[in-house]
Amino acid sequence: MASGGGAAARMDPEAATELVRKGSTLVLLDVPQRTLFGIDTQVFSVGPKFKGMKMVPPGPHFVYYCSSSRSGNEFAPTVSFFLITQPSEVIVRKWDAQEERLIKLSEEEEIRYSEAVRRFEFDDQLGPYNLDSYGDWKQLSSYLSQSAIERLEPIGGEITIALESSWMDKAPQSDMERRLMEQLRESKFTKNAPVQAERRGCYYTSIPASVKHKNVSGVDLTALNLDKSSLLESVLAKNYQGQEDLLLGELQFAFIAFMMGQSLEAFMQWKALVSLLLSCSEAPLHTRTNLFVKFLRTFYYQLKHGFQRTQDSRNEDVSNSLFLDEAWFSRDIFLYRLSKDFFTVVFEAPVVDGDLVSWARKLKTLLETTFGWDLEDNAMNLIDEDDEANEVGFHDISGSYYALKNAETMQWSNLLYFHWYVKSRHAHNGIKIL
């Protein structure tokens, strides 16, 4: 039996028993072997005795999984959901072999299994939550309240790219996105998705890409689009009742669903929110300084975790990132230009909040050291999407070759086709749980 128990594995028996009693338990029945199962920042390959997780700290969590073929070489699309656990709570799900997903049980059955858990009947079949990584998860989910999750999650709670056809029906913003959407429409993930009569996507806030006013001069309209502080105020008032933490909660929700749940819809929302915030000049310096301090801290931990380097037993780097692809190292992606312009606003301001400067410096250092970007370079970074020299290619897990013209498109496509267990095996040394 191997697991990523970490701190739990080093506890004395009395402390461990107390943590089992106070922590939440996630009972997952009949999950097939070799299924990839993740909770928060932890990923495992399911073993023959696995029946769930114990010692789960109360609070928000993200569960994600994908079933495997018999050989373990092919995987279904990731299915995921958020949940809020309470102290000593027992949550029960059972594997539906036909639909290849976890389903809820009747209230009577759930009570029966919950009582068995409290009698420790399943204790040796429950993997311990790795408390060593809980700090990372708290940094990624600090604004994920129950109200934020309920406001955003889809009907039924499940997030999966196989049901994101509504995202593909949206008007594409560029040639790059048009090419990607055509590819997604032809993908086997979309073709095999069940037909749903009801909406299944997340209820993300609509973020306008630009400011549009009929009775505003061209000069003023240009100024409003160069500094989107007024658009930010409008979005906060209209969609978040002026509550900054709700916006940050949606930023974290989208990033987690994108990074761990491999949702393209979530990536688009995360990109829209980050782009809006990094396009503001007045708000971070004067009207919404506290929001931007919290945003920079949140954004910093998202990128720090997403791009943490993994090592093998010889302490040599084996991968640049556990969850995100190396295409992000390109200066062609949207983050380079926006972050570069934002740092100029903060660092060149005559008077600026100390915490804002501190987190901006931390973020700038992280981007420079992780991506190798030169954010002091004053040369213009213009992207020509029609430039054949920018074309990149990759193979999906079925062996088909795709030629794409932009590193950002390559990243989106890798989220769909990337056999992500290759990297998670490096990160967890092939951990097989129970």
Tab-separated table of C-alpha atoms in Angstrom:
chain	number	residue	atom	x	y	z
A	1	MET	CA	0.000	0.000	0.000
A	2	ALA	CA	1.479	3.346	-1.028
A	3	SER	CA	0.031	6.776	-0.564
A	4	GLY	CA	0.918	10.435	-0.360
A	5	GLY	CA	-0.065	10.683	3.297
A	6	GLY	CA	2.849	12.966	4.160
A	7	ALA	CA	2.289	14.497	7.575
A	8	ALA	CA	-0.461	11.984	8.372
A	9	ALA	CA	1.963	9.101	7.923
A	10	ARG	CA	4.311	10.606	10.559
A	11	MET	CA	1.622	11.241	13.213
A	12	ASP	CA	1.283	9.298	16.399
A	13	PRO	CA	-1.814	7.044	16.422
A	14	GLU	CA	-3.837	9.215	18.816
A	15	ALA	CA	-3.326	12.376	16.775
A	16	ALA	CA	-4.171	10.519	13.565
A	17	THR	CA	-7.364	9.102	15.070
A	18	GLU	CA	-8.436	12.555	16.223
A	19	LEU	CA	-7.808	13.957	12.744
A	20	VAL	CA	-9.881	11.167	11.206
A	21	ARG	CA	-12.756	12.011	13.562
A	22	LYS	CA	-12.629	15.778	12.947
A	23	GLY	CA	-11.705	15.701	9.277
A	24	SER	CA	-14.091	15.010	6.421
A	25	THR	CA	-14.213	11.670	4.617
A	26	LEU	CA	-14.808	11.160	0.927
A	27	VAL	CA	-16.068	7.622	0.247
A	28	LEU	CA	-15.706	6.616	-3.410
A	29	LEU	CA	-17.058	3.154	-4.125
A	30	ASP	CA	-16.129	0.812	-7.001
A	31	VAL	CA	-13.662	3.184	-8.688
A	32	PRO	CA	-11.749	1.087	-11.267
A	33	GLN	CA	-8.030	0.499	-10.908
A	34	ARG	CA	-5.726	2.866	-12.829
A	35	THR	CA	-8.335	5.620	-12.755
A	36	LEU	CA	-6.579	8.936	-12.232
A	37	PHE	CA	-8.009	10.577	-9.143
A	38	GLY	CA	-7.188	14.019	-7.820
A	39	ILE	CA	-8.242	16.154	-4.899
A	40	ASP	CA	-6.967	19.724	-4.725
A	41	THR	CA	-3.261	19.645	-5.688
A	42	GLN	CA	-2.878	15.887	-5.172
A	43	VAL	CA	-3.098	13.312	-7.990
A	44	PHE	CA	-3.052	9.512	-7.648
A	45	SER	CA	-3.517	6.331	-9.637
A	46	VAL	CA	-6.237	4.216	-8.023
A	47	GLY	CA	-5.238	0.819	-6.634
A	48	PRO	CA	-7.339	-2.294	-5.872
A	49	LYS	CA	-8.252	-1.405	-2.258
A	50	PHE	CA	-9.094	2.257	-2.794
A	51	LYS	CA	-12.413	3.423	-1.343
A	52	GLY	CA	-11.778	7.132	-0.885
A	53	MET	CA	-9.936	9.744	1.182
A	54	LYS	CA	-9.899	10.499	4.895
A	55	MET	CA	-8.559	13.372	7.026
A	56	VAL	CA	-9.814	15.919	4.491
A	57	PRO	CA	-9.679	19.390	6.123
A	58	PRO	CA	-13.065	21.155	6.286
A	59	GLY	CA	-13.570	23.827	3.626
A	60	PRO	CA	-13.584	24.112	-0.185
A	61	HIS	CA	-12.091	21.295	-2.267
A	62	PHE	CA	-11.852	20.263	-5.918
A	63	VAL	CA	-12.256	16.624	-6.952
A	64	TYR	CA	-11.287	15.477	-10.453
A	65	TYR	CA	-10.820	12.115	-12.140
A	66	CYS	CA	-10.655	10.359	-15.486
A	67	SER	CA	-11.167	6.701	-16.210
A	68	SER	CA	-8.508	4.603	-17.889
A	69	SER	CA	-8.506	1.900	-20.527
A	70	ARG	CA	-7.490	-1.603	-19.422
A	71	SER	CA	-3.954	-0.980	-20.618
A	72	GLY	CA	-3.740	2.323	-18.771
A	73	ASN	CA	-2.572	4.101	-21.922
A	74	GLU	CA	-5.748	6.008	-22.772
A	75	PHE	CA	-7.956	8.186	-20.615
A	76	ALA	CA	-11.441	9.643	-20.868
A	77	PRO	CA	-11.948	13.408	-20.502
A	78	THR	CA	-11.497	14.724	-16.966
A	79	VAL	CA	-14.680	15.058	-14.879
A	80	SER	CA	-14.508	17.364	-11.871
A	81	PHE	CA	-16.558	19.153	-9.240
A	82	PHE	CA	-16.161	21.546	-6.320
A	83	LEU	CA	-17.450	20.782	-2.857
A	84	ILE	CA	-17.469	22.352	0.605
A	85	THR	CA	-16.834	19.872	3.424
A	86	GLN	CA	-17.825	20.244	7.076
A	87	PRO	CA	-16.043	18.827	10.163
A	88	SER	CA	-16.632	15.067	10.544
A	89	GLU	CA	-18.787	15.020	7.394
A	90	VAL	CA	-18.936	11.885	5.246
A	91	ILE	CA	-19.587	12.341	1.519
A	92	VAL	CA	-20.386	9.213	-0.506
A	93	ARG	CA	-20.200	8.662	-4.269
A	94	LYS	CA	-20.338	5.459	-6.313
A	95	TRP	CA	-18.807	4.691	-9.702
A	96	ASP	CA	-21.279	4.256	-12.551
A	97	ALA	CA	-19.511	1.885	-14.954
A	98	GLN	CA	-21.736	2.734	-17.919
A	99	GLU	CA	-21.350	6.505	-17.654
A	100	GLU	CA	-17.786	6.319	-16.267
A	101	ARG	CA	-18.438	8.871	-13.567
A	102	LEU	CA	-19.181	9.167	-9.855
A	103	ILE	CA	-22.835	9.439	-8.882
A	104	LYS	CA	-24.681	10.199	-5.645
A	105	LEU	CA	-26.430	7.488	-3.657
A	106	SER	CA	-29.843	7.553	-2.042
A	107	GLU	CA	-30.066	9.259	1.340
A	108	GLU	CA	-30.629	5.879	3.040
A	109	GLU	CA	-27.506	4.354	1.482
A	110	GLU	CA	-25.427	7.418	2.282
A	111	ILE	CA	-26.428	7.225	5.947
A	112	ARG	CA	-25.494	3.530	6.043
A	113	TYR	CA	-22.026	4.126	4.605
A	114	SER	CA	-21.500	7.175	6.825
A	115	GLU	CA	-22.168	5.100	9.939
A	116	ALA	CA	-19.703	2.459	8.714
A	117	VAL	CA	-17.033	5.141	8.263
A	118	ARG	CA	-17.571	6.399	11.814
A	119	ARG	CA	-17.101	2.835	13.052
A	120	PHE	CA	-13.761	2.807	11.156
A	121	GLU	CA	-14.888	-0.096	8.965
A	122	PHE	CA	-13.316	1.506	5.887
A	123	ASP	CA	-10.276	2.974	7.592
A	124	ASP	CA	-7.618	0.784	5.948
A	125	GLN	CA	-9.178	1.407	2.522
A	126	LEU	CA	-9.141	5.199	2.751
A	127	GLY	CA	-6.066	7.104	1.674
A	128	PRO	CA	-5.013	9.966	3.981
A	129	TYR	CA	-5.209	13.503	2.651
A	130	ASN	CA	-1.658	14.806	2.268
A	131	LEU	CA	-1.532	17.648	4.778
A	132	ASP	CA	1.927	18.679	3.555
A	133	SER	CA	0.335	20.087	0.412
A	134	TYR	CA	-2.663	21.680	2.129
A	135	GLY	CA	-0.876	25.023	2.378
A	136	ASP	CA	-0.578	25.166	-1.421
A	137	TRP	CA	-4.275	24.457	-1.788
A	138	LYS	CA	-5.266	27.168	0.699
A	139	GLN	CA	-3.271	29.694	-1.329
A	140	LEU	CA	-5.164	28.672	-4.464
A	141	SER	CA	-8.622	28.656	-2.846
A	142	SER	CA	-8.535	31.480	-0.279
A	143	TYR	CA	-11.557	33.286	-1.821
A	144	LEU	CA	-13.578	30.181	-2.726
A	145	SER	CA	-16.643	30.584	-0.524
A	146	GLN	CA	-19.731	28.406	-0.735
A	147	SER	CA	-21.688	31.291	-2.254
A	148	ALA	CA	-19.007	31.782	-4.936
A	149	ILE	CA	-19.077	28.085	-5.866
A	150	GLU	CA	-22.879	27.869	-5.947
A	151	ARG	CA	-23.022	30.991	-8.082
A	152	LEU	CA	-20.660	29.585	-10.731
A	153	GLU	CA	-20.972	25.797	-10.843
A	154	PRO	CA	-23.004	24.167	-13.640
A	155	ILE	CA	-26.292	22.345	-13.202
A	156	GLY	CA	-25.422	19.038	-11.555
A	157	GLY	CA	-22.047	20.399	-10.455
A	158	GLU	CA	-19.899	18.445	-12.939
A	159	ILE	CA	-17.300	20.273	-15.031
A	160	THR	CA	-15.938	18.497	-18.106
A	161	ILE	CA	-14.741	19.557	-21.521
A	162	ALA	CA	-17.006	16.920	-23.075
A	163	LEU	CA	-20.030	19.100	-22.205
A	164	GLU	CA	-18.596	22.490	-23.127
A	165	SER	CA	-20.219	22.845	-26.537
A	166	SER	CA	-21.733	26.187	-25.467
A	167	TRP	CA	-18.214	27.588	-25.174
A	168	MET	CA	-17.441	26.530	-28.740
A	169	ASP	CA	-20.603	28.220	-30.027
A	170	LYS	CA	-19.408	31.638	-28.872
A	171	ALA	CA	-18.112	34.021	-31.508
A	172	PRO	CA	-14.334	33.533	-31.834
A	173	GLN	CA	-12.176	36.596	-31.211
A	174	SER	CA	-9.342	35.803	-33.604
A	175	ASP	CA	-8.196	33.515	-36.410
A	176	MET	CA	-6.340	31.540	-33.758
A	177	GLU	CA	-9.540	30.879	-31.792
A	178	ARG	CA	-11.494	30.038	-34.953
A	179	ARG	CA	-8.962	27.357	-35.844
A	180	LEU	CA	-9.106	25.934	-32.336
A	181	MET	CA	-12.917	25.818	-32.254
A	182	GLU	CA	-13.083	23.976	-35.554
A	183	GLN	CA	-10.629	21.451	-34.162
A	184	LEU	CA	-12.700	21.029	-30.990
A	185	ARG	CA	-15.909	20.484	-32.968
A	186	GLU	CA	-14.217	17.573	-34.727
A	187	SER	CA	-12.667	16.075	-31.605
A	188	LYS	CA	-13.718	12.661	-30.353
A	189	PHE	CA	-14.345	14.143	-26.894
A	190	THR	CA	-17.103	16.370	-28.244
A	191	LYS	CA	-18.559	13.751	-30.595
A	192	ASN	CA	-18.900	11.188	-27.815
A	193	ALA	CA	-20.480	13.611	-25.352
A	194	PRO	CA	-24.092	12.834	-24.460
A	195	VAL	CA	-26.734	15.189	-25.813
A	196	GLN	CA	-27.972	17.435	-23.024
A	197	ALA	CA	-31.278	19.299	-23.123
A	198	GLU	CA	-30.218	21.602	-20.278
A	199	ARG	CA	-27.322	23.990	-19.962
A	200	ARG	CA	-24.244	22.267	-18.504
A	201	GLY	CA	-21.556	24.948	-18.607
A	202	CYS	CA	-20.479	27.087	-15.672
A	203	TYR	CA	-22.258	30.381	-15.014
A	204	TYR	CA	-19.284	32.642	-15.476
A	205	THR	CA	-19.587	36.420	-15.483
A	206	SER	CA	-19.584	37.994	-18.929
A	207	ILE	CA	-16.466	40.190	-19.199
A	208	PRO	CA	-16.519	42.626	-22.162
A	209	ALA	CA	-13.302	42.536	-24.172
A	210	SER	CA	-13.473	46.281	-24.801
A	211	VAL	CA	-15.307	49.420	-23.706
A	212	LYS	CA	-18.020	50.603	-26.100
A	213	HIS	CA	-19.969	53.882	-25.770
A	214	LYS	CA	-22.087	55.513	-28.450
A	215	ASN	CA	-21.796	59.107	-27.254
A	216	VAL	CA	-18.076	59.178	-26.532
A	217	SER	CA	-15.414	60.717	-28.770
A	218	GLY	CA	-12.827	58.513	-30.415
A	219	VAL	CA	-10.065	59.952	-28.235
A	220	ASP	CA	-11.994	59.306	-25.014
A	221	LEU	CA	-12.993	55.827	-26.148
A	222	THR	CA	-9.361	54.979	-26.843
A	223	ALA	CA	-8.428	56.199	-23.354
A	224	LEU	CA	-11.160	54.052	-21.783
A	225	ASN	CA	-9.794	50.973	-23.532
A	226	LEU	CA	-6.185	51.712	-22.645
A	227	ASP	CA	-7.152	52.003	-18.974
A	228	LYS	CA	-10.056	49.685	-18.197
A	229	SER	CA	-10.573	50.920	-14.632
A	230	SER	CA	-14.042	52.244	-15.526
A	231	LEU	CA	-14.965	48.876	-17.059
A	232	LEU	CA	-13.767	47.133	-13.892
A	233	GLU	CA	-16.007	49.369	-11.779
A	234	SER	CA	-18.957	48.601	-14.038
A	235	VAL	CA	-18.340	44.845	-13.857
A	236	LEU	CA	-17.968	44.940	-10.056
A	237	ALA	CA	-21.178	46.928	-9.581
A	238	LYS	CA	-23.280	44.994	-12.093
A	239	ASN	CA	-22.142	41.428	-11.436
A	240	TYR	CA	-20.550	41.273	-7.982
A	241	GLN	CA	-22.608	43.815	-6.003
A	242	GLY	CA	-19.362	45.702	-5.470
A	243	GLN	CA	-17.846	42.743	-3.572
A	244	GLU	CA	-14.222	42.386	-4.617
A	245	ASP	CA	-13.806	38.976	-2.989
A	246	LEU	CA	-16.536	37.512	-5.234
A	247	LEU	CA	-14.512	38.518	-8.292
A	248	LEU	CA	-11.375	36.969	-6.792
A	249	GLY	CA	-13.361	33.837	-5.959
A	250	GLU	CA	-14.373	33.534	-9.612
A	251	LEU	CA	-10.738	34.039	-10.644
A	252	GLN	CA	-9.714	31.137	-8.399
A	253	PHE	CA	-12.668	28.975	-9.466
A	254	ALA	CA	-11.780	29.412	-13.144
A	255	PHE	CA	-8.062	28.794	-12.635
A	256	ILE	CA	-8.627	25.582	-10.663
A	257	ALA	CA	-11.192	24.277	-13.177
A	258	PHE	CA	-8.795	25.124	-16.007
A	259	MET	CA	-5.580	23.845	-14.473
A	260	MET	CA	-6.801	20.677	-12.762
A	261	GLY	CA	-10.147	20.058	-14.453
A	262	GLN	CA	-8.729	20.779	-17.943
A	263	SER	CA	-11.712	22.995	-18.831
A	264	LEU	CA	-11.255	25.235	-21.866
A	265	GLU	CA	-14.276	27.301	-20.846
A	266	ALA	CA	-12.528	27.965	-17.540
A	267	PHE	CA	-9.327	28.997	-19.299
A	268	MET	CA	-11.248	31.565	-21.335
A	269	GLN	CA	-12.812	33.018	-18.185
A	270	TRP	CA	-9.521	33.105	-16.293
A	271	LYS	CA	-7.881	34.837	-19.236
A	272	ALA	CA	-10.731	37.389	-19.450
A	273	LEU	CA	-10.494	38.265	-15.743
A	274	VAL	CA	-6.693	38.481	-15.735
A	275	SER	CA	-6.746	40.596	-18.900
A	276	LEU	CA	-9.278	43.001	-17.388
A	277	LEU	CA	-7.325	43.475	-14.166
A	278	LEU	CA	-3.922	43.829	-15.825
A	279	SER	CA	-5.366	46.433	-18.217
A	280	CYS	CA	-6.192	48.892	-15.404
A	281	SER	CA	-4.041	51.911	-14.533
A	282	GLU	CA	-6.145	54.179	-12.309
A	283	ALA	CA	-7.751	51.471	-10.182
A	284	PRO	CA	-4.581	49.835	-8.785
A	285	LEU	CA	-2.994	53.174	-7.894
A	286	HIS	CA	-5.998	55.018	-6.466
A	287	THR	CA	-9.527	53.591	-6.361
A	288	ARG	CA	-9.042	49.817	-5.893
A	289	THR	CA	-5.575	49.422	-4.419
A	290	ASN	CA	-6.632	46.772	-1.880
A	291	LEU	CA	-8.283	44.689	-4.611
A	292	PHE	CA	-5.093	44.745	-6.667
A	293	VAL	CA	-2.907	43.769	-3.725
A	294	LYS	CA	-5.151	40.734	-3.243
A	295	PHE	CA	-5.233	40.056	-6.982
A	296	LEU	CA	-1.439	40.128	-7.339
A	297	ARG	CA	-1.054	37.784	-4.376
A	298	THR	CA	-3.665	35.393	-5.832
A	299	PHE	CA	-2.156	35.583	-9.336
A	300	TYR	CA	1.343	35.025	-7.940
A	301	TYR	CA	0.361	31.792	-6.186
A	302	GLN	CA	-1.549	30.543	-9.229
A	303	LEU	CA	1.501	30.878	-11.462
A	304	LYS	CA	3.891	29.693	-8.765
A	305	HIS	CA	1.925	26.492	-8.267
A	306	GLY	CA	1.111	25.977	-11.924
A	307	PHE	CA	4.776	26.228	-12.900
A	308	GLN	CA	6.482	24.618	-9.941
A	309	ARG	CA	9.370	22.460	-11.084
A	310	THR	CA	9.293	18.758	-10.348
A	311	GLN	CA	12.343	16.661	-9.550
A	312	ASP	CA	13.379	13.041	-9.747
A	313	SER	CA	15.165	11.034	-7.062
A	314	ARG	CA	18.492	12.605	-8.072
A	315	ASN	CA	17.058	16.109	-7.487
A	316	GLU	CA	17.252	16.860	-11.187
A	317	ASP	CA	14.463	18.746	-12.960
A	318	VAL	CA	12.318	16.342	-14.945
A	319	SER	CA	9.562	18.761	-15.921
A	320	ASN	CA	9.003	22.488	-15.967
A	321	SER	CA	5.479	22.226	-14.642
A	322	LEU	CA	3.130	19.745	-13.049
A	323	PHE	CA	-0.041	21.124	-14.611
A	324	LEU	CA	0.800	23.717	-17.288
A	325	ASP	CA	2.607	23.197	-20.556
A	326	GLU	CA	5.979	24.623	-21.618
A	327	ALA	CA	4.292	26.608	-24.408
A	328	TRP	CA	3.556	29.167	-21.705
A	329	PHE	CA	7.235	30.120	-21.743
A	330	SER	CA	6.699	31.879	-25.077
A	331	ARG	CA	6.464	35.679	-25.121
A	332	ASP	CA	3.656	35.319	-27.659
A	333	ILE	CA	1.013	34.571	-25.033
A	334	PHE	CA	-1.234	37.319	-23.676
A	335	LEU	CA	0.418	37.407	-20.243
A	336	TYR	CA	3.717	38.841	-21.454
A	337	ARG	CA	2.403	42.074	-22.927
A	338	LEU	CA	-0.217	42.696	-20.229
A	339	SER	CA	2.074	42.028	-17.270
A	340	LYS	CA	4.845	44.128	-18.823
A	341	ASP	CA	2.489	47.110	-19.257
A	342	PHE	CA	1.060	46.666	-15.750
A	343	PHE	CA	4.497	46.671	-14.114
A	344	THR	CA	5.332	49.894	-15.949
A	345	VAL	CA	2.207	51.514	-14.459
A	346	VAL	CA	3.070	50.424	-10.908
A	347	PHE	CA	6.821	50.998	-10.882
A	348	GLU	CA	6.743	54.365	-12.642
A	349	ALA	CA	3.978	55.872	-10.489
A	350	PRO	CA	5.225	58.782	-8.300
A	351	VAL	CA	3.209	57.569	-5.285
A	352	VAL	CA	2.180	53.937	-4.850
A	353	ASP	CA	1.061	51.610	-2.045
A	354	GLY	CA	3.922	49.629	-0.479
A	355	ASP	CA	2.091	46.280	-0.506
A	356	LEU	CA	1.169	46.758	-4.163
A	357	VAL	CA	4.820	47.390	-5.075
A	358	SER	CA	5.956	44.423	-2.996
A	359	TRP	CA	3.616	41.922	-4.670
A	360	ALA	CA	4.275	43.408	-8.107
A	361	ARG	CA	8.011	42.844	-7.569
A	362	LYS	CA	7.413	39.261	-6.415
A	363	LEU	CA	5.267	38.554	-9.463
A	364	LYS	CA	7.763	40.168	-11.834
A	365	THR	CA	10.617	38.103	-10.374
A	366	LEU	CA	8.548	34.919	-10.662
A	367	LEU	CA	7.756	35.585	-14.325
A	368	GLU	CA	11.369	36.420	-15.153
A	369	THR	CA	12.904	33.454	-13.348
A	370	THR	CA	10.256	30.886	-14.342
A	371	PHE	CA	9.592	31.924	-17.928
A	372	GLY	CA	12.923	33.553	-18.705
A	373	TRP	CA	11.130	36.721	-19.794
A	374	ASP	CA	12.949	40.048	-19.982
A	375	LEU	CA	10.308	42.405	-18.606
A	376	GLU	CA	12.740	45.338	-18.728
A	377	ASP	CA	12.943	45.059	-22.531
A	378	ASN	CA	11.342	48.139	-24.093
A	379	ALA	CA	11.064	46.655	-27.584
A	380	MET	CA	7.526	46.215	-28.892
A	381	ASN	CA	6.270	42.624	-28.857
A	382	LEU	CA	3.883	42.517	-31.785
A	383	ILE	CA	2.247	39.238	-32.778
A	384	ASP	CA	1.257	38.582	-36.357
A	385	GLU	CA	-1.168	35.689	-36.294
A	386	ASP	CA	-0.770	35.230	-40.058
A	387	ASP	CA	3.003	34.822	-39.829
A	388	GLU	CA	3.835	31.274	-40.920
A	389	ALA	CA	7.095	31.513	-38.955
A	390	ASN	CA	5.077	31.302	-35.734
A	391	GLU	CA	3.562	27.964	-36.657
A	392	VAL	CA	4.079	25.132	-34.191
A	393	GLY	CA	3.009	21.511	-34.355
A	394	PHE	CA	2.148	18.714	-31.961
A	395	HIS	CA	0.681	15.245	-31.877
A	396	ASP	CA	-2.417	14.397	-29.852
A	397	ILE	CA	-2.720	11.162	-27.879
A	398	SER	CA	-4.168	9.401	-30.921
A	399	GLY	CA	-1.083	10.289	-32.968
A	400	SER	CA	-2.761	12.899	-35.194
A	401	TYR	CA	-0.595	15.897	-36.083
A	402	TYR	CA	-1.833	19.469	-35.731
A	403	ALA	CA	-0.120	22.592	-37.036
A	404	LEU	CA	-0.965	25.707	-35.028
A	405	LYS	CA	0.330	29.208	-35.480
A	406	ASN	CA	0.539	30.442	-31.923
A	407	ALA	CA	1.939	29.126	-28.662
A	408	GLU	CA	-1.235	30.106	-26.830
A	409	THR	CA	-3.327	27.983	-29.188
A	410	MET	CA	-0.921	25.131	-28.618
A	411	GLN	CA	-1.491	25.429	-24.881
A	412	TRP	CA	-5.284	25.295	-25.264
A	413	SER	CA	-5.019	22.270	-27.489
A	414	ASN	CA	-2.644	20.529	-25.109
A	415	LEU	CA	-5.253	20.927	-22.386
A	416	LEU	CA	-7.596	18.897	-24.563
A	417	TYR	CA	-5.206	16.241	-25.789
A	418	PHE	CA	-2.286	16.282	-23.378
A	419	HIS	CA	-1.806	12.971	-21.596
A	420	TRP	CA	-1.299	14.766	-18.309
A	421	TYR	CA	-0.607	11.684	-16.240
A	422	VAL	CA	2.889	11.567	-17.739
A	423	LYS	CA	3.747	14.683	-15.768
A	424	SER	CA	1.797	13.748	-12.645
A	425	ARG	CA	3.712	10.469	-12.491
A	426	HIS	CA	6.973	12.422	-12.445
A	427	ALA	CA	5.636	14.687	-9.717
A	428	HIS	CA	4.309	11.915	-7.491
A	429	ASN	CA	6.894	9.256	-8.350
A	430	GLY	CA	4.166	6.993	-9.676
A	431	ILE	CA	2.179	6.945	-6.433
A	432	LYS	CA	-0.520	4.311	-6.435
A	433	ILE	CA	-3.029	4.910	-3.727
A	434	LEU	CA	-4.222	1.810	-1.888
